C-alpha cells in the first residue's frame, strides 16, 4: 500500500516539474518576443522623428524674425509646450543674457508658407507644421542684441523636438 502512494506521489511531482518547466519556457519565449516587438517599435518611432530647421534669421531692434522649416516625415505642433531659448549679448551693456521665451507670450508664428502660397496666421494659438511647410516666426527679446556677437536660438518642445541655430548679424 505504501509503495503505491510513493509511486503516485512521484508521478505527481514529476508531472508538476514538467508543467513548471513548460510554463517557464513559455514565459521566457514570450518575454524575448515582446522585447523584439518593443525594439522594432522603438526603431519605427525614431525613424518618424520630426526634423525642424531654423534659417533666414533677421534682427531688428529687439525682434528676431526667423524661418522654421519642417523637413521631417511627421507634423510638429507649435504650441504652449514649445519654448525658444535665446542666448545673446545686449547691445547697451554687452551683458550676457539667456532668455526663455514661451510660445504665444514672447514669440509666435506670423505666417505659414505652403508650397507657393503664403498665409497670415491670425491667432497666436497652436499651429500645426506639416512636413514641407515653412513658418515665419517672430520673437521679442527684453533687450536689443549686440551686433557682431554670437546669438544662439534653441527651439524645444515636450515631445523631444529640438533645433538650434547660431548666427551673428550686423
PDB file of N, CA and C in Angstrom, residues 64 66 79-88 96-108 138-143 152-157:
ATOM      1  N   UNK A  64      13.442  89.335 -33.260  1.00  0.00           N
ATOM      2  CA  UNK A  64      14.131  88.383 -34.137  1.00  0.00           C
ATOM      3  C   UNK A  64      13.078  87.685 -34.978  1.00  0.00           C
ATOM      4  N   UNK A  66      12.527  84.707 -37.791  1.00  0.00           N
ATOM      5  CA  UNK A  66      13.222  83.538 -38.329  1.00  0.00           C
ATOM      6  C   UNK A  66      12.248  82.628 -39.051  1.00  0.00           C
ATOM      7  N   UNK A  79       3.067  75.002 -30.028  1.00  0.00           N
ATOM      8  CA  UNK A  79       2.028  75.362 -29.060  1.00  0.00           C
ATOM      9  C   UNK A  79       2.669  75.866 -27.773  1.00  0.00           C
ATOM     10  N   UNK A  80       1.873  75.940 -26.735  1.00  0.00           N
ATOM     11  CA  UNK A  80       2.370  76.440 -25.453  1.00  0.00           C
ATOM     12  C   UNK A  80       3.457  75.552 -24.864  1.00  0.00           C
ATOM     13  N   UNK A  81       3.619  74.340 -25.385  1.00  0.00           N
ATOM     14  CA  UNK A  81       4.706  73.467 -24.920  1.00  0.00           C
ATOM     15  C   UNK A  81       6.011  73.742 -25.654  1.00  0.00           C
ATOM     16  N   UNK A  82       5.982  74.642 -26.642  1.00  0.00           N
ATOM     17  CA  UNK A  82       7.181  74.992 -27.412  1.00  0.00           C
ATOM     18  C   UNK A  82       7.886  76.163 -26.740  1.00  0.00           C
ATOM     19  N   UNK A  83       9.170  75.993 -26.521  1.00  0.00           N
ATOM     20  CA  UNK A  83       9.967  77.016 -25.843  1.00  0.00           C
ATOM     21  C   UNK A  83      11.138  77.409 -26.732  1.00  0.00           C
ATOM     22  N   UNK A  84      11.397  78.720 -26.798  1.00  0.00           N
ATOM     23  CA  UNK A  84      12.519  79.235 -27.563  1.00  0.00           C
ATOM     24  C   UNK A  84      13.524  79.818 -26.576  1.00  0.00           C
ATOM     25  N   UNK A  85      14.740  79.287 -26.598  1.00  0.00           N
ATOM     26  CA  UNK A  85      15.824  79.822 -25.768  1.00  0.00           C
ATOM     27  C   UNK A  85      16.686  80.705 -26.652  1.00  0.00           C
ATOM     28  N   UNK A  86      16.980  81.915 -26.173  1.00  0.00           N
ATOM     29  CA  UNK A  86      17.806  82.845 -26.938  1.00  0.00           C
ATOM     30  C   UNK A  86      18.984  83.256 -26.058  1.00  0.00           C
ATOM     31  N   UNK A  87      20.183  82.975 -26.537  1.00  0.00           N
ATOM     32  CA  UNK A  87      21.424  83.287 -25.830  1.00  0.00           C
ATOM     33  C   UNK A  87      22.114  84.396 -26.612  1.00  0.00           C
ATOM     34  N   UNK A  88      22.308  85.574 -25.976  1.00  0.00           N
ATOM     35  CA  UNK A  88      22.887  86.715 -26.687  1.00  0.00           C
ATOM     36  C   UNK A  88      23.530  87.695 -25.714  1.00  0.00           C
ATOM     37  N   UNK A  96      25.740  89.333 -20.872  1.00  0.00           N
ATOM     38  CA  UNK A  96      25.327  88.035 -21.418  1.00  0.00           C
ATOM     39  C   UNK A  96      23.951  87.685 -20.880  1.00  0.00           C
ATOM     40  N   UNK A  97      23.017  87.370 -21.785  1.00  0.00           N
ATOM     41  CA  UNK A  97      21.632  87.093 -21.399  1.00  0.00           C
ATOM     42  C   UNK A  97      21.192  85.786 -22.051  1.00  0.00           C
ATOM     43  N   UNK A  98      20.483  84.967 -21.285  1.00  0.00           N
ATOM     44  CA  UNK A  98      19.808  83.792 -21.830  1.00  0.00           C
ATOM     45  C   UNK A  98      18.332  83.957 -21.480  1.00  0.00           C
ATOM     46  N   UNK A  99      17.505  84.133 -22.511  1.00  0.00           N
ATOM     47  CA  UNK A  99      16.078  84.330 -22.290  1.00  0.00           C
ATOM     48  C   UNK A  99      15.319  83.067 -22.658  1.00  0.00           C
ATOM     49  N   UNK A 100      14.309  82.753 -21.854  1.00  0.00           N
ATOM     50  CA  UNK A 100      13.408  81.644 -22.118  1.00  0.00           C
ATOM     51  C   UNK A 100      12.094  82.264 -22.581  1.00  0.00           C
ATOM     52  N   UNK A 101      11.779  82.058 -23.857  1.00  0.00           N
ATOM     53  CA  UNK A 101      10.581  82.655 -24.441  1.00  0.00           C
ATOM     54  C   UNK A 101       9.521  81.575 -24.644  1.00  0.00           C
ATOM     55  N   UNK A 102       8.340  81.815 -24.124  1.00  0.00           N
ATOM     56  CA  UNK A 102       7.235  80.862 -24.236  1.00  0.00           C
ATOM     57  C   UNK A 102       6.343  81.237 -25.413  1.00  0.00           C
ATOM     58  N   UNK A 103       5.899  80.214 -26.142  1.00  0.00           N
ATOM     59  CA  UNK A 103       5.070  80.442 -27.324  1.00  0.00           C
ATOM     60  C   UNK A 103       3.775  81.150 -26.940  1.00  0.00           C
ATOM     61  N   UNK A 104       3.373  82.061 -27.764  1.00  0.00           N
ATOM     62  CA  UNK A 104       2.175  82.901 -27.664  1.00  0.00           C
ATOM     63  C   UNK A 104       2.305  83.979 -26.597  1.00  0.00           C
ATOM     64  N   UNK A 105       3.418  84.002 -25.871  1.00  0.00           N
ATOM     65  CA  UNK A 105       3.667  85.066 -24.901  1.00  0.00           C
ATOM     66  C   UNK A 105       4.786  85.966 -25.420  1.00  0.00           C
ATOM     67  N   UNK A 106       5.940  85.368 -25.718  1.00  0.00           N
ATOM     68  CA  UNK A 106       7.103  86.141 -26.171  1.00  0.00           C
ATOM     69  C   UNK A 106       7.483  85.860 -27.620  1.00  0.00           C
ATOM     70  N   UNK A 107       6.900  84.847 -28.193  1.00  0.00           N
ATOM     71  CA  UNK A 107       7.158  84.563 -29.606  1.00  0.00           C
ATOM     72  C   UNK A 107       5.938  83.878 -30.208  1.00  0.00           C
ATOM     73  N   UNK A 108       5.783  84.012 -31.520  1.00  0.00           N
ATOM     74  CA  UNK A 108       4.623  83.433 -32.192  1.00  0.00           C
ATOM     75  C   UNK A 108       4.924  83.227 -33.673  1.00  0.00           C
ATOM     76  N   UNK A 138       8.235  85.226 -35.089  1.00  0.00           N
ATOM     77  CA  UNK A 138       8.800  86.450 -34.518  1.00  0.00           C
ATOM     78  C   UNK A 138       8.974  86.240 -33.020  1.00  0.00           C
ATOM     79  N   UNK A 139      10.154  86.608 -32.528  1.00  0.00           N
ATOM     80  CA  UNK A 139      10.457  86.510 -31.096  1.00  0.00           C
ATOM     81  C   UNK A 139      10.826  87.900 -30.593  1.00  0.00           C
ATOM     82  N   UNK A 140      10.288  88.244 -29.434  1.00  0.00           N
ATOM     83  CA  UNK A 140      10.526  89.562 -28.860  1.00  0.00           C
ATOM     84  C   UNK A 140      11.378  89.443 -27.604  1.00  0.00           C
ATOM     85  N   UNK A 141      12.570  90.034 -27.669  1.00  0.00           N
ATOM     86  CA  UNK A 141      13.519  89.968 -26.565  1.00  0.00           C
ATOM     87  C   UNK A 141      13.342  91.161 -25.640  1.00  0.00           C
ATOM     88  N   UNK A 142      13.888  91.059 -24.443  1.00  0.00           N
ATOM     89  CA  UNK A 142      13.801  92.164 -23.485  1.00  0.00           C
ATOM     90  C   UNK A 142      14.817  93.255 -23.790  1.00  0.00           C
ATOM     91  N   UNK A 143      15.884  92.932 -24.539  1.00  0.00           N
ATOM     92  CA  UNK A 143      16.907  93.908 -24.914  1.00  0.00           C
ATOM     93  C   UNK A 143      17.301  93.692 -26.365  1.00  0.00           C
ATOM     94  N   UNK A 152      22.395  82.649 -30.192  1.00  0.00           N
ATOM     95  CA  UNK A 152      22.017  81.237 -30.316  1.00  0.00           C
ATOM     96  C   UNK A 152      20.515  81.121 -30.078  1.00  0.00           C
ATOM     97  N   UNK A 153      19.809  80.491 -31.029  1.00  0.00           N
ATOM     98  CA  UNK A 153      18.388  80.179 -30.892  1.00  0.00           C
ATOM     99  C   UNK A 153      18.249  78.676 -30.717  1.00  0.00           C
ATOM    100  N   UNK A 154      17.503  78.246 -29.710  1.00  0.00           N
ATOM    101  CA  UNK A 154      17.236  76.826 -29.499  1.00  0.00           C
ATOM    102  C   UNK A 154      15.735  76.674 -29.298  1.00  0.00           C
ATOM    103  N   UNK A 155      15.098  75.888 -30.154  1.00  0.00           N
ATOM    104  CA  UNK A 155      13.665  75.626 -30.049  1.00  0.00           C
ATOM    105  C   UNK A 155      13.460  74.207 -29.561  1.00  0.00           C
ATOM    106  N   UNK A 156      12.650  74.049 -28.511  1.00  0.00           N
ATOM    107  CA  UNK A 156      12.358  72.720 -27.969  1.00  0.00           C
ATOM    108  C   UNK A 156      10.869  72.594 -27.695  1.00  0.00           C
ATOM    109  N   UNK A 157      10.422  71.350 -27.562  1.00  0.00           N
ATOM    110  CA  UNK A 157       9.048  71.107 -27.105  1.00  0.00           C
ATOM    111  C   UNK A 157       9.022  69.891 -26.198  1.00  0.00           C
TER     112      UNK A 157
END
